[in-house]
CSV table of C-alpha atoms in Angstrom, one decimal:
chain,number,residue,atom,x,y,z
X,455,MET,CA,131.0,18.4,44.2
X,456,LYS,CA,126.9,18.3,43.2
X,457,LEU,CA,126.2,15.4,45.6
X,458,PHE,CA,128.7,17.1,49.0
X,459,ALA,CA,126.5,20.2,48.1
X,460,ARG,CA,123.2,18.1,48.4
X,461,GLU,CA,124.4,16.6,51.4
X,462,ILE,CA,124.8,19.9,53.3
X,463,LEU,CA,121.6,21.5,52.0
X,464,LEU,CA,119.8,18.4,53.2
X,465,SER,CA,121.7,18.5,56.9
X,466,CYS,CA,120.9,22.3,56.8
X,467,CYS,CA,117.0,21.6,56.5
X,468,MET,CA,117.4,19.1,59.0
X,469,LEU,CA,119.2,21.4,61.5
X,470,ILE,CA,116.6,24.4,60.5
X,471,PHE,CA,113.6,22.2,60.6
X,472,SER,CA,114.6,20.7,63.8
X,473,THR,CA,115.1,24.1,65.3
X,474,ALA,CA,111.9,26.5,63.7
X,475,CYS,CA,109.3,23.7,62.6
X,476,GLY,CA,108.8,22.7,66.7
X,477,THR,CA,111.3,19.8,67.0
X,478,PRO,CA,112.4,21.6,69.9
X,479,VAL,CA,110.9,21.1,73.5
X,480,PRO,CA,109.8,24.1,75.8
X,481,GLU,CA,110.5,23.7,79.6
X,482,ASN,CA,107.8,21.8,80.9
X,483,ALA,CA,106.1,21.1,77.2
X,484,THR,CA,104.2,17.8,78.8
X,485,VAL,CA,102.2,19.6,81.2
X,486,PRO,CA,99.3,21.6,79.4
X,487,PHE,CA,99.3,25.2,79.2
X,488,ASP,CA,97.3,28.4,79.9
X,489,PRO,CA,95.6,28.4,76.7
X,490,THR,CA,95.3,32.6,76.9
X,491,LYS,CA,99.6,32.8,77.8
X,492,ASP,CA,101.9,32.7,74.9
X,493,ASN,CA,105.3,32.7,76.1
X,494,ARG,CA,105.9,29.4,75.9
X,495,ILE,CA,104.8,28.7,72.2
X,496,ILE,CA,107.7,27.9,69.7
X,497,LYS,CA,107.5,30.4,66.6
X,498,ASN,CA,107.1,28.3,63.6
X,499,ASN,CA,109.3,30.8,61.2
X,500,PRO,CA,109.1,30.3,57.2
X,501,THR,CA,112.0,28.0,56.1
X,502,ILE,CA,112.8,25.8,53.3
X,503,ALA,CA,112.6,23.0,55.7
X,504,CYS,CA,108.9,23.9,56.1
X,505,ASP,CA,107.9,24.5,53.1
X,506,MET,CA,109.9,21.3,51.9
X,507,GLY,CA,107.2,19.4,54.1
X,508,ILE,CA,107.9,17.2,56.8
X,509,ALA,CA,106.8,14.1,54.8
X,510,ASP,CA,109.5,15.6,51.9
X,511,ILE,CA,112.5,15.1,54.3
X,512,PHE,CA,111.4,11.4,56.0
X,513,TRP,CA,111.4,9.8,52.5
X,514,GLU,CA,114.3,11.8,51.1
X,515,ARG,CA,116.1,10.4,54.2
X,516,ILE,CA,115.4,7.2,54.1
X,517,LYS,CA,116.2,6.1,51.1
X,518,THR,CA,120.0,5.8,52.2
X,519,GLU,CA,119.4,5.0,56.0
X,520,LYS,CA,117.1,1.8,56.8
X,521,ARG,CA,115.1,3.1,59.7
X,522,ASN,CA,114.0,-0.9,61.2
X,523,LYS,CA,116.4,-3.3,60.8
X,524,THR,CA,114.0,-6.0,62.0
X,525,LEU,CA,111.3,-5.2,59.1
X,526,ASP,CA,113.3,-7.9,56.4
X,527,ALA,CA,112.9,-10.7,58.6
X,528,PRO,CA,110.4,-13.0,56.8
X,529,PRO,CA,106.9,-13.8,58.5
X,530,THR,CA,106.5,-15.9,61.6
X,531,PRO,CA,104.2,-18.8,61.6
X,532,GLU,CA,101.7,-17.2,63.6
X,533,GLU,CA,102.5,-14.2,61.5
X,534,LEU,CA,101.8,-16.3,58.5
X,535,LYS,CA,98.1,-18.0,60.0
X,536,ALA,CA,97.0,-14.1,60.7
X,537,ILE,CA,97.6,-13.2,56.7
X,538,ASN,CA,96.1,-16.0,55.5
X,539,ASN,CA,93.2,-15.4,57.7
X,540,GLU,CA,92.7,-11.3,57.3
X,541,LYS,CA,89.4,-10.6,55.8
X,542,ILE,CA,89.5,-7.1,55.1
X,543,LEU,CA,92.6,-6.9,53.1
X,544,ILE,CA,92.3,-8.7,50.0
X,545,GLY,CA,93.9,-9.8,46.3
X,546,PHE,CA,98.1,-8.9,47.7
X,547,GLU,CA,98.9,-8.9,44.3
X,548,SER,CA,102.9,-9.3,43.7
X,549,CYS,CA,103.5,-9.1,47.0
X,550,SER,CA,105.8,-10.5,48.9
X,551,ALA,CA,105.2,-12.5,52.3
X,552,SER,CA,107.3,-10.1,53.7
X,553,MET,CA,105.5,-7.4,52.3
X,554,LYS,CA,102.3,-8.7,53.4
X,555,LYS,CA,103.5,-8.6,57.1
X,556,LEU,CA,104.5,-5.1,56.8
X,557,ILE,CA,101.4,-4.2,54.7
X,558,LEU,CA,99.2,-6.2,57.6
X,559,GLU,CA,101.0,-4.1,60.7
X,560,GLY,CA,100.3,-0.9,59.0
X,561,PHE,CA,96.6,-1.7,59.0
X,562,ARG,CA,96.7,-2.5,62.6
X,563,ASP,CA,98.0,0.2,63.4
X,564,ALA,CA,95.7,2.2,61.2
X,565,VAL,CA,93.0,0.0,63.2
X,566,ARG,CA,93.9,1.1,66.2
X,567,VAL,CA,94.1,4.5,65.6
X,568,LEU,CA,90.5,4.8,64.6
X,569,GLY,CA,88.8,2.3,66.3
X,570,TYR,CA,85.7,0.3,64.8
X,571,VAL,CA,82.3,0.3,65.4
X,572,LYS,CA,79.3,-1.8,64.8
X,573,ASP,CA,77.4,0.7,62.2
X,574,TRP,CA,78.7,3.5,61.1
X,575,ARG,CA,76.1,5.5,62.2
X,576,ASP,CA,77.7,5.0,65.8
X,577,PHE,CA,80.7,6.7,64.8
X,578,LYS,CA,80.2,10.7,67.1
X,579,VAL,CA,82.9,13.0,66.6
X,580,ASP,CA,82.9,15.6,69.6
X,581,TRP,CA,83.2,18.9,67.8
X,582,ARG,CA,84.3,20.6,70.6
X,583,ARG,CA,87.6,18.8,71.1
X,584,PRO,CA,90.4,20.7,70.0
X,585,ALA,CA,91.5,17.8,66.6
X,586,ALA,CA,88.3,18.5,65.5
X,587,VAL,CA,88.6,22.5,65.9
X,588,GLU,CA,91.9,22.2,64.1
X,589,PHE,CA,91.3,20.3,61.7
X,590,PHE,CA,88.1,20.4,60.8
X,591,GLY,CA,87.7,24.4,61.5
X,592,GLY,CA,85.1,25.8,64.2
X,593,ALA,CA,81.1,25.3,63.6
X,594,ALA,CA,80.7,28.6,62.7
X,595,ARG,CA,82.8,27.3,58.7
X,596,THR,CA,82.0,24.1,59.4
X,597,GLN,CA,78.8,23.2,60.6
X,598,LYS,CA,76.9,22.3,57.3
X,599,TYR,CA,79.9,19.7,56.5
X,600,ARG,CA,79.7,18.0,59.9
X,601,GLN,CA,77.5,15.4,58.7
X,602,VAL,CA,79.3,14.2,55.2
X,603,ILE,CA,82.6,14.1,57.5
X,604,GLN,CA,81.4,11.9,60.1
X,605,SER,CA,79.5,9.4,58.1
X,606,ASN,CA,83.0,9.4,56.0
X,607,LEU,CA,84.9,8.4,59.7
X,608,GLY,CA,82.2,6.1,60.5
X,609,ARG,CA,82.6,4.7,57.1
X,610,MET,CA,85.9,3.9,57.7
X,611,SER,CA,85.4,3.1,61.3
X,612,ARG,CA,82.7,0.4,60.0
X,613,LEU,CA,85.0,-1.4,57.7
X,614,PHE,CA,87.9,-1.8,59.7
X,615,ASN,CA,85.4,-4.0,61.8
X,616,ALA,CA,87.1,-7.6,61.0
X,617,LYS,CA,84.7,-9.3,63.1
X,618,ASP,CA,81.6,-8.2,60.6
X,619,PRO,CA,83.3,-6.8,57.8
X,620,ALA,CA,81.5,-5.0,56.2
X,621,GLY,CA,83.7,-4.9,52.7
X,622,THR,CA,87.3,-5.6,51.3
X,623,ILE,CA,90.3,-3.6,50.4
X,624,PHE,CA,92.4,-4.6,47.2
X,625,VAL,CA,95.9,-4.4,48.1
X,626,THR,CA,98.8,-4.3,45.2
X,627,CYS,CA,102.2,-4.0,45.3
X,628,ALA,CA,102.4,-4.3,41.4
X,629,ASP,CA,102.9,-0.6,40.9
X,630,PRO,CA,99.9,-0.6,37.7
X,631,TRP,CA,100.3,3.6,37.6
X,632,ASN,CA,104.6,3.3,38.2
X,633,ARG,CA,104.6,5.6,40.9
X,634,CYS,CA,107.0,4.1,42.9
X,635,GLN,CA,109.7,4.9,40.3
X,636,TRP,CA,108.6,8.3,41.0
X,637,ARG,CA,111.8,10.8,42.6
X,638,ASN,CA,110.6,10.5,46.3
X,639,GLY,CA,107.9,8.1,45.2
X,640,PRO,CA,105.3,7.1,48.0
X,641,PRO,CA,105.2,4.4,50.0
X,642,ALA,CA,101.9,3.4,49.1
X,643,TYR,CA,99.3,5.3,47.0
X,644,VAL,CA,95.3,4.8,45.5
X,645,PRO,CA,94.8,5.9,42.2
X,646,ASP,CA,92.3,8.9,41.0
X,647,TYR,CA,89.2,7.4,40.9
X,648,ASN,CA,88.3,6.8,37.0
X,649,PRO,CA,84.3,6.1,37.1
X,650,ASN,CA,85.1,4.4,33.1
X,651,LYS,CA,87.8,2.4,33.5
X,652,LYS,CA,87.7,-0.8,35.6
X,653,GLY,CA,90.0,-2.4,38.7
X,654,ASN,CA,90.9,1.3,39.7
X,655,SER,CA,90.0,1.4,43.2
X,656,TYR,CA,92.8,0.0,45.3
X,657,ILE,CA,96.1,-0.1,47.9
X,658,ASN,CA,99.3,0.0,46.2
X,659,PHE,CA,102.3,-0.2,48.4
X,660,CYS,CA,105.9,0.5,46.7
X,661,VAL,CA,109.5,-0.9,48.1
X,662,LYS,CA,109.4,1.8,50.2
X,663,TRP,CA,106.9,0.7,52.7
X,664,SER,CA,109.7,-1.6,54.4
X,665,ASN,CA,111.2,1.4,55.4
X,666,VAL,CA,107.9,3.1,56.9
X,667,GLU,CA,107.4,3.3,61.5
X,668,HIS,CA,105.3,1.3,62.9
X,669,LEU,CA,103.3,2.6,66.5
X,670,ASP,CA,105.1,0.6,68.9
X,671,ASP,CA,108.6,1.4,67.0
X,672,LEU,CA,108.0,5.0,67.6
X,673,ILE,CA,106.3,5.4,70.4
X,674,GLU,CA,107.2,4.3,74.0
X,675,PHE,CA,103.7,4.2,75.4
X,676,GLY,CA,103.2,5.7,79.1
X,677,ASN,CA,105.2,8.9,77.9
X,678,LYS,CA,103.6,12.0,76.2
X,679,ILE,CA,103.4,12.8,72.8
X,680,TYR,CA,103.0,16.3,72.0
X,681,ASN,CA,104.0,16.7,68.3
X,682,LEU,CA,102.3,15.2,65.4
X,683,ASN,CA,105.6,15.3,62.4
X,684,LYS,CA,106.9,12.5,65.2
X,685,LEU,CA,103.9,10.4,63.0
X,686,THR,CA,104.3,11.5,59.3
X,687,GLY,CA,106.3,8.7,58.5
X,688,SER,CA,104.2,5.9,60.4
X,689,GLY,CA,102.4,3.5,58.7
X,690,ALA,CA,99.2,4.2,60.0
X,691,TYR,CA,99.4,7.7,58.8
X,692,ILE,CA,100.4,6.7,55.3
X,693,ILE,CA,97.3,4.0,55.3
X,694,LEU,CA,94.6,6.5,56.7
X,695,HIS,CA,95.5,9.2,54.4
X,696,GLU,CA,95.7,6.7,51.1
X,697,LEU,CA,92.0,4.9,52.4
X,698,PHE,CA,90.4,7.9,52.6
X,699,HIS,CA,91.0,8.3,49.0
X,700,LEU,CA,88.9,5.3,47.8
X,701,VAL,CA,85.3,6.1,46.8
X,702,ASP,CA,83.8,3.0,48.0
X,703,ILE,CA,84.3,3.9,51.1
X,704,ALA,CA,85.0,7.9,51.2
X,705,THR,CA,83.5,10.9,49.6
X,706,ALA,CA,83.8,14.8,49.8
X,707,HIS,CA,80.8,17.1,49.9
X,708,PRO,CA,79.5,18.1,46.9
X,709,ASP,CA,80.2,21.8,47.5
X,710,ASN,CA,83.9,20.7,46.5
X,711,LEU,CA,82.7,20.9,43.2
X,712,VAL,CA,82.9,24.7,43.4
X,713,SER,CA,86.7,24.0,43.7
X,714,ASN,CA,87.4,21.1,41.4
X,715,PRO,CA,84.3,20.7,38.8
X,716,ARG,CA,86.2,17.8,37.5
X,717,ASN,CA,85.8,16.0,40.5
X,718,LYS,CA,82.2,14.8,40.0
X,719,ILE,CA,83.0,11.7,41.5
X,720,LEU,CA,83.5,13.8,44.9
X,721,GLN,CA,86.3,11.3,45.5
X,722,ILE,CA,88.7,12.7,48.6
X,723,ARG,CA,92.2,14.6,47.4
X,724,ASP,CA,95.4,15.8,48.4
X,725,ILE,CA,94.1,19.8,47.5
X,726,ASN,CA,96.2,22.6,46.7
X,727,PHE,CA,96.0,25.7,48.3
X,728,PRO,CA,97.9,29.2,48.8
X,729,LYS,CA,100.5,29.3,51.2
X,730,PRO,CA,99.4,32.1,54.0
X,731,ILE,CA,103.7,33.0,53.6
X,732,ASP,CA,103.5,33.7,49.8
X,733,GLY,CA,100.8,32.6,48.1
X,734,GLU,CA,102.5,30.0,46.4
X,735,ASN,CA,100.2,26.5,46.1
X,736,ARG,CA,101.5,23.6,48.0
X,737,LYS,CA,99.1,20.3,48.9
X,738,ALA,CA,97.8,20.4,51.9
X,739,VAL,CA,99.7,17.3,53.1
X,740,GLY,CA,101.1,17.4,56.7
X,741,PRO,CA,99.5,18.2,60.4
X,742,ARG,CA,100.5,21.9,59.9
X,743,TRP,CA,99.2,22.4,56.2
X,744,ALA,CA,96.1,20.1,57.2
X,745,LYS,CA,95.4,23.0,60.4
X,746,GLU,CA,96.1,25.8,58.1
X,747,LEU,CA,93.5,24.4,55.0
X,748,ALA,CA,90.9,24.3,58.0
X,749,ASN,CA,91.5,27.5,59.8
X,750,GLY,CA,92.3,29.9,56.8
X,751,ALA,CA,90.9,33.0,56.0
X,752,LYS,CA,87.5,33.6,55.8
X,753,ASN,CA,87.5,33.9,52.2
X,754,TRP,CA,88.5,30.0,52.2
X,755,ASP,CA,86.0,27.5,51.2
X,756,PRO,CA,85.1,25.8,54.1
X,757,TRP,CA,84.0,22.9,52.3
X,758,LEU,CA,87.6,21.9,51.3
X,759,VAL,CA,88.7,20.0,54.3
X,760,SER,CA,86.2,17.3,54.1
X,761,GLY,CA,87.6,16.7,50.4
X,762,ASN,CA,91.2,16.2,52.0
X,763,ALA,CA,92.6,12.9,53.0
X,764,ASP,CA,95.2,14.6,55.7
X,765,ASN,CA,92.7,16.4,57.5
X,766,TYR,CA,90.5,13.3,58.3
X,767,ALA,CA,94.1,11.4,59.4
X,768,TRP,CA,95.3,13.9,61.2
X,769,TRP,CA,91.9,14.1,63.2
X,770,ALA,CA,92.2,10.3,63.9
X,771,ILE,CA,96.0,10.8,64.7
X,772,SER,CA,95.4,13.5,67.2
X,773,GLU,CA,92.3,12.3,69.1
X,774,PHE,CA,94.6,8.9,69.5
X,775,LEU,CA,96.7,10.6,71.4
X,776,HIS,CA,94.7,12.4,73.1
X,777,ARG,CA,92.5,9.6,74.3
X,778,ASP,CA,95.7,7.1,75.1
X,779,PHE,CA,98.0,10.2,76.6
X,780,LYS,CA,95.8,12.3,78.2
X,781,LEU,CA,97.3,15.2,76.1
X,782,TYR,CA,96.6,16.5,72.9
X,783,PRO,CA,99.8,16.6,70.4
X,784,PHE,CA,99.8,20.6,70.2
X,785,GLN,CA,102.9,20.5,67.6
X,786,PRO,CA,103.2,21.8,65.2
X,787,VAL,CA,101.5,25.3,65.4
X,788,LEU,CA,100.9,27.4,62.9
X,789,ASP,CA,103.7,30.7,62.0
X,790,ASP,CA,102.8,33.6,63.7
X,791,PRO,CA,102.1,36.1,62.2
X,792,TRP,CA,98.7,33.9,61.3
X,793,GLN,CA,95.5,36.0,61.3
X,794,TYR,CA,92.5,34.7,60.4
X,795,SER,CA,88.9,35.9,60.9
X,796,ARG,CA,86.1,34.5,63.0
X,797,GLY,CA,83.0,36.6,63.1
X,798,SER,CA,84.3,40.4,64.2
X,799,ASN,CA,87.7,38.5,65.8
X,800,GLN,CA,90.9,39.3,64.5
X,801,ILE,CA,92.8,36.4,66.0
X,802,SER,CA,96.1,34.0,65.9
X,803,THR,CA,96.7,31.0,66.2
X,804,GLY,CA,99.1,29.0,68.5
X,805,THR,CA,98.1,28.9,72.3
X,806,LYS,CA,96.4,31.8,72.1
X,807,ASP,CA,93.1,31.3,72.9
X,808,LEU,CA,90.0,34.0,72.3
X,809,THR,CA,87.2,31.3,73.6
X,810,PRO,CA,86.4,32.9,77.1
X,811,ASP,CA,86.5,36.7,75.0
X,812,ILE,CA,83.8,35.4,72.4
X,813,CYS,CA,81.6,33.4,74.9
X,814,SER,CA,81.6,36.1,77.5
X,815,ARG,CA,79.6,38.3,74.7
X,816,THR,CA,76.8,35.3,75.1
X,817,ASN,CA,77.0,35.3,78.7
X,818,GLU,CA,77.8,31.8,78.1
X,819,THR,CA,80.4,29.7,80.3
X,820,VAL,CA,83.6,28.7,78.9
X,821,GLY,CA,85.5,26.0,79.9
X,822,GLY,CA,88.9,24.4,78.2
X,823,VAL,CA,90.7,21.1,77.6
X,824,GLY,CA,90.7,19.6,80.8
X,825,VAL,CA,93.8,17.8,81.7
X,826,ASP,CA,94.4,17.3,85.6
X,827,GLY,CA,92.2,20.4,85.8
X,828,LYS,CA,94.7,22.2,84.0
X,829,MET,CA,94.1,23.6,80.7
X,830,SER,CA,95.8,22.2,77.0
X,831,PRO,CA,96.1,24.6,74.0
X,832,ILE,CA,93.3,25.0,71.6
X,833,ILE,CA,92.7,26.9,68.8
X,834,ALA,CA,89.8,30.2,68.8
X,835,ILE,CA,86.6,28.7,68.2
X,836,SER,CA,83.1,30.5,67.2
X,837,PRO,CA,80.5,31.8,68.9
X,838,ASP,CA,78.5,28.4,68.2
X,839,GLU,CA,80.7,26.6,70.3
X,840,CYS,CA,80.6,28.3,73.5
X,841,PHE,CA,79.0,26.0,76.2
X,842,ASP,CA,77.9,24.9,80.5
X,843,GLY,CA,80.4,22.8,81.2
X,844,VAL,CA,84.7,21.9,80.2
X,845,LEU,CA,85.5,21.5,76.3
X,846,GLY,CA,86.3,18.5,75.1
X,847,THR,CA,85.1,16.0,78.7
X,848,ALA,CA,82.6,14.0,76.1
X,849,THR,CA,83.4,10.2,75.6
X,850,TYR,CA,86.1,10.0,72.7
X,851,PRO,CA,83.3,8.8,70.0
X,852,GLN,CA,80.9,7.0,71.2
X,853,ASN,CA,80.3,2.9,70.7
X,854,VAL,CA,83.4,2.9,68.9
X,855,THR,CA,85.5,0.1,70.0
X,856,TYR,CA,89.6,0.1,70.0
X,857,GLN,CA,91.8,-3.0,70.5
X,858,ALA,CA,94.3,-3.7,72.3
X,859,PRO,CA,97.7,-3.4,69.9
X,860,VAL,CA,99.0,-7.0,67.9
X,861,ALA,CA,102.4,-8.4,68.8
X,862,ASN,CA,104.5,-7.3,65.5
X,863,ARG,CA,107.2,-9.6,66.8
């Protein structure tokens, strides 16, 4: 009886999620629309399903449902050769041949999303593009922290350069921290870093990793992708999220010590922050919560985004979709009302864009996110980001190489 009630609750949550968290498609959703108009916004009313978090529902569902029946297939000779020739991922302690194949597929997806550089200093973020504003915040809040954020992304991108490896990542499937056995346990994890303990810089993959989805399984290339929730169960997202926990690659800005003085090593974490709905603390995990962390009220600490793994991961995925599909993935949008302060302006997110109003006060020209001469939704930016020209037309990160997808099957 309890099991039956639980299944009903989960079904209801999934139904609520599909109608309230952004899955329904507004009419002509694939066509960029005027950011000053709100008539086609999907309202995100707070619900149990939304508060549970997208990933929680995803992993709860795949406990009994195999997402991809082909993932149990043993590696082909070509795949075995690729595993043996892998230069960046090493160790594969207690990992079966099939698991090695799946790990490598997810890693290649992550490389495909972020790209790779010859020198980490070559990686440049266009801070005017919507992904940077949504997941790292506007210049008025984050100018001080941009160098650290860009450096972290650059170092990760440099590590991804298999032609000239700059380091290695130790992989294990032995579950040293016994996290794989947790209820709703993760598909992968990186442990909290302890400088006094040897051998704790690694990424562990759990059996549940065999159920994650890969880009070619999720994306029908050529179609517009506008909802980031579709990629919350992807190997690319999970690997990017976990790798940003590795202090050998990336660290938070020192200002994060104000919020967490115990994190002296400045490890990038999953930050807890108060929800705008009821003030209850939750982790900033998932595209919606990462956006809220980056664009909270003015008394929120702007350095937090530099220390939260999901903000890096969702920035990279949003830019990947924007770059390859020519349309910014604006969903999920934030709850209404969701007001925050930018200067003297009280504004709310969604497709409302007060940039023209803000920039007119500084007598500067303002553009939008250009797609075929039209506008895509973008949240408001500060006067510091007004400039002559069209917003978001700069070459997406300069000097970055993007590789074609590798055949998985």
